[in-house]
Amino acid sequence: MATESINKTGPGPAEQKMDLPDPTSLVQDILSNYPTKVARKRAKHIRINDPNMIVEIEANVRTVPGIITQRGCCYAGCKGVVIGPIMDVVQIVHGPIGCSFYAWMTRRNLGKAAPGDPNYLSYCFSTNLQDEDIVFGGEKKLKQACREAFEIFHPKAVAIFSTCPVGLIGDDVHSVAREMKTELGINVFGFSCEGYKGVSQSAGHHIANNGLFKNVVGTLEPPVEQTVNPFRINLLGEYNIGGDGWEIERVLNLCGIELVSTFSGDVNYNDIAQSHTANLNAIMCYRSINYMAEMMEKKYGIPWIKVNFIGADATAKSLRKIAQYFDDQTLINRVEEVIEREFGEITTIRKEITERCKGKLALMYVGGSRAHHYQELFKDIGMTSVSAGHEFAHRDDYEGDNVIPTIKVDADSRNIEELTVEADPLLYRPRKTAGQIAALEEKGLKLQEYKGLMADMPERSIVIDDISHHEMHRLIEFYKPAVFCSGIKDKYVIEKMGVPCKQLHNYDYGGPYAGFKGAVNFYKEIDRIVNSNVRRLITPPWESDPQIRAEFFNQPSRNERIAQNAEPNANKSI
Ligand code: CFM
């Protein structure tokens, strides 16, 4: 019984094809509501999918002004997403207090420091720029903030983040960081991650990757006795939202795989500083951290593989992939034992929930990787992801990384620094020989490869990049999905249409959803959501008694009413 479930990988794209209606009329309908110029632009972001013949989709370009996008800013991607979760670095936001407030515990990247170790996640450090600082410059205030933070906390490192006004007035955060580094004797580094850079938070990911790579990675050599386990890996692009990273680590540890560093959930400065000693980089969120993986491969010789720990089948597959990479029979056996044991608990509940959920439709529109990853969880319980897309992904996230050489570099991307990386004369150590890599490829494991979202989606599903509320509205009317997964900006628009919305950014305060225990949590949550009767049993107040009546514009004019003598106080002036 267990074996049967373990080997099951869910319905493949071809099996799902039959159920899906032809969405051509839907696409036409969506576009016909736009002005011609907007329709022309948006048409390039909407694709009817064919996993066997992947077509080009427009992505990572500016949102059409006036359209409500779900995207965030460059500062959000750098401070909020990638650097923010590092627990023991004091992170000073150089800017008005609003920018700091926005990034203050709004993303559920959990972190628990070891007893006695600092954890600054709950703090909000800001230079609180005022009008006079904008006029006369804010560098002095920034230096003062660094000194104050050092005096109070004595952290290992301080990171400084630029916000829009800082970029506009030209404060040089990097020269301040250099000066403070010498003065305070700790690592101080700055990020030019002004909110307006690039077209979304994606630009901030890249800037954060560059900063961590230049200033932290490779700066600490761990004692030899700490590096004896050959199966030492970094987990890249895992931010411990709702405790996901903890569940993944539990499973990895059961298999005997040691986590050197997680970029950057529940992580310390020193973990990242010694991450160059790992023997593999396993990537969860490719979008936010692929730059780091590429740079570490070039400088230190660490290969990367794409993994996905979202979904029980996907977790089993990823563990097997890691074991295959290390090519060690003991590890392979242990991984199989762990999978068998963990599935023992999952199988019954999954079967029961699949009975109630199978055949239902899910739509998901999230940031840059979850719209792909979560399809595996839905497959686990027999549901189909009929339409999905990212807010700020690039073409490689959709079409696979083989299209990277064909991506046009526009003015917005040119704005972001591309580091030139070479092999480190002392620390470069290829983890696999050319012969070993060829042997792995022969067995089906290709290193440095991500196939993207479209290859995994069924034929005739719809993929939309940087979706608008109008498009979302039409999708819901067309598919009447059982659940729509997205974020807070659109959650209540969706729910007012009578469709339950599951937030996949912060999980609506739930989670973890990764790994094996996380998968069970998600099955139960989705079962509760899609099989709840609440929406069928009540009529929402705006349907039975709308406050603004749609007939308003069809009312007779005042003169008409007077003529009809329909108004009792017709002669009274208004
Ligand atoms: Fe990567 Fe993320 Fe995501 Fe992301 Fe984000 Fe996020 Fe996200 Mo919200 S790093 S791209 S910038 S998986 S915060 S933890 S949920 S949009 S899909």
Coordinates of C-alpha atoms and ligand atoms in Angstrom, one line a residue:
M1 CA 0.0 0.0 0.0
A2 CA 2.7 2.4 1.1
T3 CA 4.9 1.6 -1.9
E4 CA 2.0 2.2 -4.3
S5 CA 1.5 5.7 -2.9
I6 CA 5.2 6.5 -2.7
N7 CA 5.8 5.8 -6.3
K8 CA 2.7 7.7 -7.5
T9 CA 3.7 11.1 -8.8
G10 CA 0.2 12.5 -9.4
P11 CA -1.5 12.9 -12.7
G12 CA 0.9 14.2 -15.4
P13 CA 0.0 17.0 -17.7
A14 CA -1.3 14.7 -20.4
E15 CA -3.7 12.9 -18.0
Q16 CA -5.2 16.3 -16.9
K17 CA -5.7 17.5 -20.5
M18 CA -9.2 16.0 -21.0
D19 CA -10.8 17.9 -18.1
L20 CA -9.9 21.4 -19.2
P21 CA -12.2 23.6 -21.3
D22 CA -10.7 25.5 -24.3
P23 CA -9.9 28.9 -22.9
T24 CA -9.6 30.8 -26.2
S25 CA -12.9 32.7 -25.7
L26 CA -11.8 33.6 -22.2
V27 CA -8.5 35.2 -23.4
Q28 CA -10.4 37.1 -26.1
D29 CA -12.9 38.3 -23.5
I30 CA -10.2 39.5 -21.1
L31 CA -8.4 41.4 -23.9
S32 CA -11.5 42.9 -25.4
N33 CA -12.1 44.9 -22.2
Y34 CA -8.8 46.8 -22.5
P35 CA -8.0 49.9 -24.6
T36 CA -6.1 48.7 -27.7
K37 CA -2.7 49.7 -26.6
V38 CA -3.1 47.9 -23.2
A39 CA -4.6 44.9 -24.9
R40 CA -1.6 44.6 -27.1
K41 CA 0.8 44.7 -24.2
R42 CA -1.2 42.3 -21.9
A43 CA -1.7 39.8 -24.8
K44 CA 2.0 39.0 -24.5
H45 CA 1.7 38.1 -20.8
I46 CA -1.2 35.6 -21.3
R47 CA -0.5 32.2 -22.7
I48 CA -2.6 29.1 -23.3
N49 CA -0.2 26.4 -22.2
D50 CA 1.2 23.4 -24.0
P51 CA 3.8 21.6 -22.0
N52 CA 5.2 20.0 -25.1
M53 CA 5.6 23.1 -27.1
I54 CA 6.5 25.9 -24.7
V55 CA 5.8 29.4 -26.0
E56 CA 7.5 32.6 -25.1
I57 CA 5.8 34.7 -22.5
E58 CA 6.5 38.4 -21.7
A59 CA 7.7 38.8 -18.1
N60 CA 9.8 41.1 -15.8
V61 CA 8.8 44.3 -17.6
R62 CA 7.0 47.3 -16.2
T63 CA 3.4 47.0 -15.2
V64 CA 1.0 49.0 -17.4
P65 CA 0.3 52.2 -15.4
G66 CA -3.3 52.1 -14.0
I67 CA -3.4 48.4 -13.6
I68 CA -3.6 47.1 -10.1
T69 CA -0.6 44.8 -9.7
Q70 CA 0.3 42.5 -6.8
R71 CA 4.0 43.4 -7.1
G72 CA 6.2 44.9 -4.4
C73 CA 9.3 47.1 -4.7
C74 CA 13.1 46.6 -4.9
Y75 CA 13.6 47.4 -1.3
A76 CA 11.0 44.8 -0.3
G77 CA 12.8 42.2 -2.3
C78 CA 16.2 43.0 -0.7
K79 CA 15.4 43.9 2.9
G80 CA 12.0 42.2 3.2
V81 CA 12.7 38.9 1.4
V82 CA 16.4 37.9 1.2
I83 CA 18.4 39.7 3.9
G84 CA 15.5 40.3 6.4
P85 CA 15.4 36.8 7.8
I86 CA 19.1 36.7 8.9
M87 CA 18.6 36.8 12.7
D88 CA 21.8 38.2 14.1
V89 CA 22.6 41.1 11.7
V90 CA 21.3 44.5 12.7
Q91 CA 19.5 45.8 9.7
I92 CA 19.2 49.6 9.5
V93 CA 16.7 51.0 7.0
H94 CA 18.0 54.4 5.8
G95 CA 14.8 56.3 5.0
P96 CA 11.5 57.5 6.3
I97 CA 9.9 55.5 9.1
G98 CA 7.1 54.2 6.8
C99 CA 9.6 52.1 4.8
S100 CA 10.8 50.4 8.1
F101 CA 7.3 49.8 9.3
Y102 CA 6.4 48.1 6.0
A103 CA 9.3 45.6 6.4
W104 CA 8.7 45.1 10.1
M105 CA 7.5 41.5 10.8
T106 CA 5.1 41.6 7.8
R107 CA 6.5 38.4 6.3
R108 CA 6.2 35.3 8.3
N109 CA 9.9 34.3 8.1
L110 CA 10.3 32.6 11.5
G111 CA 13.6 32.4 13.3
K112 CA 14.6 30.9 16.6
A113 CA 18.1 31.6 17.9
A114 CA 20.1 29.2 19.9
P115 CA 20.0 30.0 23.7
G116 CA 22.2 33.0 24.3
D117 CA 22.4 34.0 20.6
P118 CA 20.9 37.2 19.5
N119 CA 17.7 37.4 17.3
Y120 CA 16.9 40.9 16.0
L121 CA 13.9 39.8 13.9
S122 CA 11.4 41.5 16.1
Y123 CA 13.4 44.8 16.1
C124 CA 12.8 47.7 13.7
F125 CA 16.0 49.8 13.0
S126 CA 15.5 53.0 11.1
T127 CA 17.2 56.4 10.6
N128 CA 13.7 57.9 10.5
L129 CA 14.6 60.5 7.9
Q130 CA 12.9 63.9 8.2
D131 CA 12.5 66.9 5.8
E132 CA 15.7 68.6 6.9
D133 CA 17.7 65.3 6.3
I134 CA 16.3 65.3 2.7
V135 CA 17.5 68.8 2.2
F136 CA 20.9 68.6 3.9
G137 CA 21.7 64.9 3.5
G138 CA 21.2 61.9 5.8
E139 CA 24.7 60.4 6.0
K140 CA 25.5 61.8 9.4
K141 CA 22.3 60.4 10.8
L142 CA 23.1 57.1 9.3
K143 CA 26.6 57.0 10.9
Q144 CA 25.0 57.9 14.2
A145 CA 22.5 55.1 13.8
C146 CA 25.3 52.6 13.2
R147 CA 27.2 53.7 16.3
E148 CA 24.1 53.6 18.4
A149 CA 23.2 50.1 17.2
F150 CA 26.7 48.9 17.9
E151 CA 26.8 50.4 21.4
I152 CA 23.5 48.8 22.4
F153 CA 23.7 45.4 20.6
H154 CA 27.3 44.7 19.7
P155 CA 26.2 42.7 16.6
K156 CA 28.5 40.7 14.4
A157 CA 27.4 42.8 11.4
V158 CA 25.3 45.7 10.3
A159 CA 23.4 45.9 7.0
I160 CA 22.2 49.2 5.6
F161 CA 19.3 49.5 3.2
S162 CA 18.6 52.5 0.9
T163 CA 15.1 53.6 0.3
C164 CA 13.7 55.8 -2.6
P165 CA 14.4 59.2 -1.0
V166 CA 18.0 58.2 -0.1
G167 CA 18.6 57.3 -3.8
L168 CA 17.1 60.6 -4.9
I169 CA 19.2 62.8 -2.6
G170 CA 22.3 60.8 -3.4
D171 CA 23.4 59.6 0.1
D172 CA 26.4 57.2 -0.3
V173 CA 25.5 54.3 2.0
H174 CA 28.5 52.3 0.8
S175 CA 31.1 54.9 1.8
V176 CA 29.3 55.2 5.2
A177 CA 29.4 51.4 5.5
R178 CA 33.2 51.4 4.8
E179 CA 33.8 54.1 7.3
M180 CA 31.8 52.4 10.0
K181 CA 33.4 49.0 9.3
T182 CA 36.8 50.5 10.1
E183 CA 35.5 52.5 13.1
L184 CA 33.5 49.8 14.7
G185 CA 35.6 46.8 13.8
I186 CA 32.7 44.7 12.6
N187 CA 31.3 43.9 9.1
V188 CA 29.1 46.7 7.9
F189 CA 27.7 46.6 4.3
G190 CA 25.2 48.6 2.4
F191 CA 22.6 47.8 -0.3
S192 CA 21.5 50.3 -3.1
C193 CA 18.1 48.8 -3.1
E194 CA 16.0 51.9 -3.6
G195 CA 12.4 50.9 -4.1
Y196 CA 12.1 52.4 -7.6
K197 CA 15.0 50.2 -9.0
G198 CA 13.9 47.5 -11.5
V199 CA 10.3 46.7 -12.1
S200 CA 9.5 44.7 -8.9
Q201 CA 11.0 43.1 -5.8
S202 CA 12.9 40.8 -8.2
A203 CA 15.5 43.5 -8.6
G204 CA 16.0 43.5 -4.8
H205 CA 16.6 39.8 -4.8
H206 CA 19.5 40.2 -7.2
I207 CA 21.0 43.2 -5.3
A208 CA 20.7 41.2 -2.0
N209 CA 22.4 38.1 -3.6
N210 CA 25.3 40.3 -4.8
G211 CA 25.7 42.0 -1.4
L212 CA 25.7 38.7 0.5
F213 CA 28.1 37.1 -2.0
K214 CA 30.6 40.0 -1.9
N215 CA 30.5 40.7 1.8
V216 CA 29.6 37.5 3.7
V217 CA 29.9 34.2 1.8
G218 CA 33.3 32.6 2.2
T219 CA 34.5 34.8 5.1
L220 CA 34.6 32.1 7.7
E221 CA 36.4 28.7 7.7
P222 CA 34.7 26.3 10.0
P223 CA 36.9 23.9 12.1
V224 CA 37.7 20.7 10.2
E225 CA 35.8 18.5 12.6
Q226 CA 32.6 20.4 11.6
T227 CA 33.0 19.4 8.0
V228 CA 33.4 15.6 8.2
N229 CA 29.9 14.7 7.0
P230 CA 30.1 14.4 3.2
F231 CA 26.4 15.2 2.8
R232 CA 26.6 18.9 3.7
I233 CA 24.3 21.1 1.7
N234 CA 22.9 24.6 1.6
L235 CA 19.3 25.1 1.1
L236 CA 18.8 28.2 -1.2
G237 CA 15.6 30.2 -1.5
E238 CA 13.9 28.8 1.7
Y239 CA 12.8 31.5 4.1
N240 CA 11.1 29.5 6.8
I241 CA 7.7 31.0 6.2
G242 CA 5.3 29.5 8.7
G243 CA 8.1 27.1 9.8
D244 CA 8.6 25.4 6.4
G245 CA 12.4 25.4 6.8
W246 CA 12.2 23.6 10.1
E247 CA 10.2 20.8 8.7
I248 CA 12.6 20.4 5.7
E249 CA 15.5 20.4 8.1
R250 CA 13.9 17.7 10.2
V251 CA 13.5 15.5 7.2
L252 CA 17.0 16.1 5.9
N253 CA 18.5 15.3 9.3
L254 CA 16.5 12.1 9.4
C255 CA 18.3 11.1 6.2
G256 CA 21.7 12.1 7.6
I257 CA 22.0 15.2 5.4
E258 CA 23.5 18.2 7.2
L259 CA 22.3 21.8 6.5
V260 CA 25.2 24.2 6.5
S261 CA 23.1 27.3 5.8
T262 CA 19.7 28.2 4.6
F263 CA 19.5 31.3 2.4
S264 CA 18.0 32.8 4.5
G265 CA 15.3 31.4 6.8
D266 CA 16.2 30.8 10.5
V267 CA 19.8 31.5 9.8
N268 CA 22.8 33.3 11.4
Y269 CA 25.5 35.4 9.9
N270 CA 28.2 32.7 10.5
D271 CA 26.1 30.0 8.8
I272 CA 26.2 32.1 5.6
A273 CA 29.8 33.1 6.0
Q274 CA 30.8 29.4 6.0
S275 CA 28.3 28.2 3.3
H276 CA 31.1 27.9 0.7
T277 CA 32.1 24.7 2.5
A278 CA 28.9 22.8 1.5
N279 CA 29.0 20.2 -1.2
L280 CA 25.7 21.0 -2.9
N281 CA 23.4 23.9 -3.2
A282 CA 19.7 22.7 -3.3
I283 CA 17.4 25.5 -4.7
M284 CA 13.9 25.9 -3.5
C285 CA 12.9 29.4 -4.8
Y286 CA 14.9 29.7 -8.0
R287 CA 13.7 33.2 -8.7
S288 CA 15.0 34.9 -5.5
I289 CA 18.4 33.1 -5.2
N290 CA 19.5 31.6 -8.6
Y291 CA 22.2 34.4 -8.8
M292 CA 23.9 33.1 -5.6
A293 CA 23.9 29.5 -6.8
E294 CA 25.5 30.5 -10.1
M295 CA 28.1 32.6 -8.4
M296 CA 29.0 30.0 -5.8
E297 CA 29.3 27.4 -8.5
K298 CA 31.8 29.6 -10.4
K299 CA 33.8 30.7 -7.4
Y300 CA 33.8 27.6 -5.1
G301 CA 32.9 24.8 -7.5
I302 CA 29.6 23.9 -5.7
P303 CA 27.0 22.5 -8.1
W304 CA 23.3 23.3 -7.7
I305 CA 20.1 21.3 -8.3
K306 CA 16.5 22.4 -8.2
V307 CA 14.4 20.8 -5.5
N308 CA 10.9 21.3 -4.3
F309 CA 9.8 20.3 -0.8
I310 CA 6.2 21.4 -1.3
G311 CA 4.1 18.3 -1.6
A312 CA 4.7 14.8 -0.3
D313 CA 5.5 13.3 -3.7
A314 CA 7.7 16.3 -4.5
T315 CA 9.5 16.0 -1.2
A316 CA 10.2 12.3 -1.8
K317 CA 11.4 13.1 -5.3
S318 CA 13.7 15.9 -4.1
L319 CA 15.3 13.7 -1.4
R320 CA 16.0 11.1 -4.0
K321 CA 17.5 13.7 -6.2
I322 CA 19.9 14.8 -3.5
A323 CA 20.8 11.2 -2.7
Q324 CA 21.4 10.5 -6.4
Y325 CA 23.7 13.5 -6.6
F326 CA 25.9 12.2 -3.7
D327 CA 25.7 8.8 -5.3
D328 CA 26.2 6.9 -2.0
Q329 CA 24.3 3.7 -1.4
T330 CA 24.0 4.2 2.4
L331 CA 22.4 7.6 1.8
I332 CA 20.2 6.2 -0.9
N333 CA 18.9 3.5 1.4
R334 CA 18.4 5.8 4.3
V335 CA 16.4 8.2 2.1
E336 CA 14.2 5.3 1.1
E337 CA 13.6 4.3 4.7
V338 CA 12.7 7.8 5.7
I339 CA 10.3 8.2 2.8
E340 CA 8.6 4.8 3.6
R341 CA 8.3 5.7 7.3
E342 CA 6.9 9.2 6.7
F343 CA 4.4 8.0 4.0
G344 CA 3.1 5.5 6.5
E345 CA 1.5 8.3 8.3
I346 CA 0.5 10.3 5.3
T347 CA -1.2 7.6 3.1
T348 CA -4.4 7.1 5.0
I349 CA -5.2 10.7 5.5
R350 CA -4.2 11.6 1.9
K351 CA -6.5 8.9 0.5
E352 CA -9.4 10.1 2.6
I353 CA -9.0 13.7 1.6
T354 CA -8.4 12.9 -2.1
E355 CA -11.8 11.3 -2.1
R356 CA -13.4 14.6 -1.2
C357 CA -11.1 16.9 -3.3
K358 CA -10.3 15.1 -6.5
G359 CA -11.3 16.8 -9.7
K360 CA -11.7 20.2 -8.1
L361 CA -9.9 23.2 -9.7
A362 CA -7.3 25.4 -8.2
L363 CA -6.0 28.7 -9.4
M364 CA -2.8 30.2 -8.1
Y365 CA -1.2 33.6 -8.6
V366 CA 1.6 34.3 -6.2
G367 CA 5.1 35.8 -6.3
G368 CA 7.9 34.1 -8.2
S369 CA 7.9 30.4 -7.4
R370 CA 5.0 29.3 -5.2
A371 CA 2.5 29.3 -8.1
H372 CA 4.7 26.5 -9.4
H373 CA 5.6 24.6 -6.2
Y374 CA 2.1 24.4 -4.8
Q375 CA 0.8 22.7 -7.9
E376 CA 2.5 19.6 -6.5
L377 CA 0.5 19.8 -3.2
F378 CA -2.8 20.0 -5.2
K379 CA -1.7 17.0 -7.4
D380 CA -1.2 15.0 -4.2
I381 CA -4.9 15.2 -3.5
G382 CA -6.1 14.9 -7.1
M383 CA -6.8 18.6 -7.7
T384 CA -5.9 20.3 -11.0
S385 CA -4.2 23.7 -11.3
V386 CA -6.0 25.1 -14.2
S387 CA -4.4 28.5 -14.3
A388 CA -1.4 29.9 -12.6
G389 CA 1.2 32.6 -12.9
H390 CA 3.8 34.7 -11.1
E391 CA 3.8 38.4 -10.0
F392 CA 7.4 39.2 -10.9
A393 CA 9.0 36.1 -12.4
H394 CA 11.3 36.2 -15.4
R395 CA 10.9 34.2 -18.6
D396 CA 13.2 31.4 -17.2
D397 CA 10.8 30.8 -14.3
Y398 CA 8.1 30.1 -16.9
E399 CA 9.9 28.6 -19.8
G400 CA 13.0 27.0 -18.2
D401 CA 16.5 28.3 -17.8
N402 CA 17.5 27.3 -21.3
V403 CA 15.9 30.5 -22.5
I404 CA 18.2 32.8 -20.5
P405 CA 20.5 33.6 -23.4
T406 CA 17.5 34.8 -25.4
I407 CA 16.2 37.2 -22.8
K408 CA 16.5 40.8 -23.8
V409 CA 18.4 43.0 -21.3
D410 CA 16.4 46.2 -21.1
A411 CA 17.1 49.5 -19.3
D412 CA 15.5 48.3 -16.1
S413 CA 17.6 45.1 -15.8
R414 CA 20.7 46.9 -16.8
N415 CA 20.3 49.0 -13.7
I416 CA 21.2 46.0 -11.6
E417 CA 24.8 45.1 -11.2
E418 CA 26.0 41.9 -12.7
L419 CA 29.1 40.7 -10.8
T420 CA 32.0 39.2 -12.7
V421 CA 32.9 36.0 -10.8
E422 CA 36.0 33.8 -11.2
A423 CA 37.2 30.7 -9.5
D424 CA 38.8 31.5 -6.1
P425 CA 42.5 30.7 -6.3
L426 CA 42.4 29.1 -2.8
L427 CA 38.9 28.0 -2.2
Y428 CA 37.7 26.7 -5.6
R429 CA 37.2 22.9 -5.3
P430 CA 35.1 21.2 -7.9
R431 CA 32.8 18.7 -6.1
K432 CA 32.4 16.4 -9.1
T433 CA 34.7 15.4 -11.9
A434 CA 33.6 15.7 -15.5
G435 CA 33.2 11.9 -15.6
Q436 CA 31.0 11.9 -12.5
I437 CA 28.8 14.7 -13.9
A438 CA 28.4 12.8 -17.2
A439 CA 27.5 9.6 -15.3
L440 CA 24.9 11.5 -13.3
E441 CA 23.4 12.9 -16.5
E442 CA 23.2 9.5 -18.0
K443 CA 21.1 8.5 -15.0
G444 CA 18.8 11.5 -15.6
L445 CA 20.2 14.0 -13.1
K446 CA 21.2 17.2 -14.8
L447 CA 23.0 19.8 -12.6
Q448 CA 22.3 23.5 -13.0
E449 CA 18.9 23.0 -14.5
Y450 CA 15.4 24.4 -13.9
K451 CA 12.6 23.5 -16.3
G452 CA 10.1 26.2 -15.2
L453 CA 6.4 26.3 -14.5
M454 CA 5.0 25.8 -18.0
A455 CA 6.5 22.3 -18.5
D456 CA 4.6 21.1 -15.4
M457 CA 1.2 22.6 -16.2
P458 CA -1.5 20.7 -18.1
E459 CA -2.3 21.4 -21.8
R460 CA -4.9 24.1 -22.2
S461 CA -4.3 25.6 -18.8
I462 CA -3.7 29.4 -18.7
V463 CA -0.5 31.0 -17.6
I464 CA -0.7 34.8 -16.9
D465 CA 2.2 36.9 -15.9
D466 CA 1.7 39.9 -13.5
I467 CA -2.1 39.3 -13.4
S468 CA -4.5 42.2 -13.0
H469 CA -7.7 42.3 -10.9
H470 CA -9.8 42.4 -14.1
E471 CA -8.1 39.3 -15.5
M472 CA -8.5 37.5 -12.1
H473 CA -12.2 38.4 -12.1
R474 CA -12.7 36.9 -15.6
L475 CA -10.8 33.7 -14.6
I476 CA -13.0 33.1 -11.6
E477 CA -16.2 33.6 -13.7
F478 CA -14.9 31.2 -16.3
Y479 CA -13.5 28.4 -14.2
K480 CA -15.5 28.8 -10.9
P481 CA -12.6 27.3 -9.1
A482 CA -12.8 25.5 -5.7
V483 CA -10.0 27.6 -4.4
F484 CA -7.9 30.6 -5.5
C485 CA -4.4 30.9 -4.0
S486 CA -2.9 34.4 -3.9
G487 CA -2.1 37.2 -1.5
I488 CA -3.6 39.9 0.7
K489 CA -4.1 42.6 -2.0
D490 CA -6.6 40.4 -3.9
K491 CA -7.9 38.1 -1.1
Y492 CA -11.1 39.9 -0.4
V493 CA -11.8 40.7 -4.1
I494 CA -11.8 36.9 -4.6
E495 CA -13.8 36.1 -1.5
K496 CA -16.5 38.6 -2.4
M497 CA -17.0 36.6 -5.6
G498 CA -17.9 33.6 -3.4
V499 CA -14.6 31.8 -4.0
P500 CA -12.4 30.9 -1.0
C501 CA -8.9 32.4 -1.1
K502 CA -5.9 30.7 0.5
Q503 CA -3.0 33.1 1.0
L504 CA 0.2 31.5 -0.2
H505 CA 2.5 34.3 0.9
N506 CA 1.9 34.2 4.6
Y507 CA -0.3 31.1 4.7
D508 CA -3.1 33.0 6.5
Y509 CA -1.2 32.4 9.7
G510 CA -1.1 28.6 9.1
G511 CA 1.7 26.3 8.1
P512 CA 4.2 24.7 7.8
Y513 CA 3.2 23.3 4.4
A514 CA 6.6 22.0 3.3
G515 CA 7.9 18.5 3.7
F516 CA 5.8 15.6 4.9
K517 CA 4.1 17.0 8.0
G518 CA 3.5 20.2 6.1
A519 CA 1.8 18.4 3.3
V520 CA -0.7 16.8 5.7
N521 CA -1.3 20.3 7.2
F522 CA -2.1 21.6 3.7
Y523 CA -4.3 18.6 2.7
K524 CA -6.4 19.2 5.8
E525 CA -6.6 23.0 5.2
I526 CA -7.6 22.6 1.6
D527 CA -10.2 20.0 2.5
R528 CA -11.7 22.3 5.1
I529 CA -11.7 25.2 2.6
V530 CA -13.1 23.5 -0.6
N531 CA -15.6 21.4 1.2
S532 CA -17.0 24.0 3.5
N533 CA -20.7 24.8 2.9
V534 CA -20.5 28.3 4.3
R535 CA -20.7 30.1 0.9
R536 CA -23.6 28.0 -0.2
L537 CA -25.6 28.5 3.0
I538 CA -25.5 32.3 3.2
T539 CA -26.3 35.1 0.9
P540 CA -23.7 37.8 1.4
P541 CA -25.2 41.2 2.5
W542 CA -24.1 43.0 -0.7
E543 CA -26.1 40.6 -2.8
S544 CA -29.4 40.9 -0.8
D545 CA -29.1 44.6 0.0
P546 CA -26.5 46.5 -2.0
Q547 CA -25.8 49.9 -0.6
I548 CA -25.1 51.4 -3.9
R549 CA -27.8 50.3 -6.3
A550 CA -26.8 49.4 -9.8
E551 CA -30.0 51.1 -11.1
F552 CA -28.7 54.4 -10.0
F553 CA -27.9 55.6 -13.5
N554 CA -31.2 54.3 -14.9
Q555 CA -33.2 56.5 -12.6
P556 CA -35.3 59.2 -14.4
S557 CA -33.8 62.7 -14.3
R558 CA -35.3 65.2 -11.9
N559 CA -37.1 67.0 -14.7
E560 CA -38.5 63.7 -15.9
R561 CA -39.7 62.9 -12.4
I562 CA -41.3 66.3 -12.1
A563 CA -43.0 65.7 -15.4
Q564 CA -44.2 62.4 -14.3
N565 CA -45.3 63.9 -11.0
A566 CA -43.6 61.0 -9.4
E567 CA -41.8 62.9 -6.7
P568 CA -43.8 64.1 -3.7
N569 CA -41.6 67.1 -3.1
A570 CA -41.1 68.0 -6.7
N571 CA -41.2 71.7 -6.2
K572 CA -38.8 71.8 -3.3
S573 CA -35.4 73.0 -4.4
I574 CA -32.6 70.5 -3.6
Ligands
CFM1 FE1 10.6 33.1 -3.6 FE2 9.5 33.4 -1.4 FE3 8.2 33.3 -3.8 FE4 9.7 35.4 -3.2 FE5 7.8 36.9 -2.1 FE6 7.5 34.9 -0.3 FE7 6.3 34.8 -2.7 MO1 5.5 36.6 -0.9 S1 11.2 34.5 -2.1 S2 9.5 34.3 -5.0 S3 9.6 37.6 -3.1 S4 9.1 31.8 -2.7 S5 7.5 37.0 0.0 S6 8.8 33.5 0.6 S7 5.5 34.3 -0.8 S8 6.0 36.9 -3.2 S9 6.1 33.2 -4.3

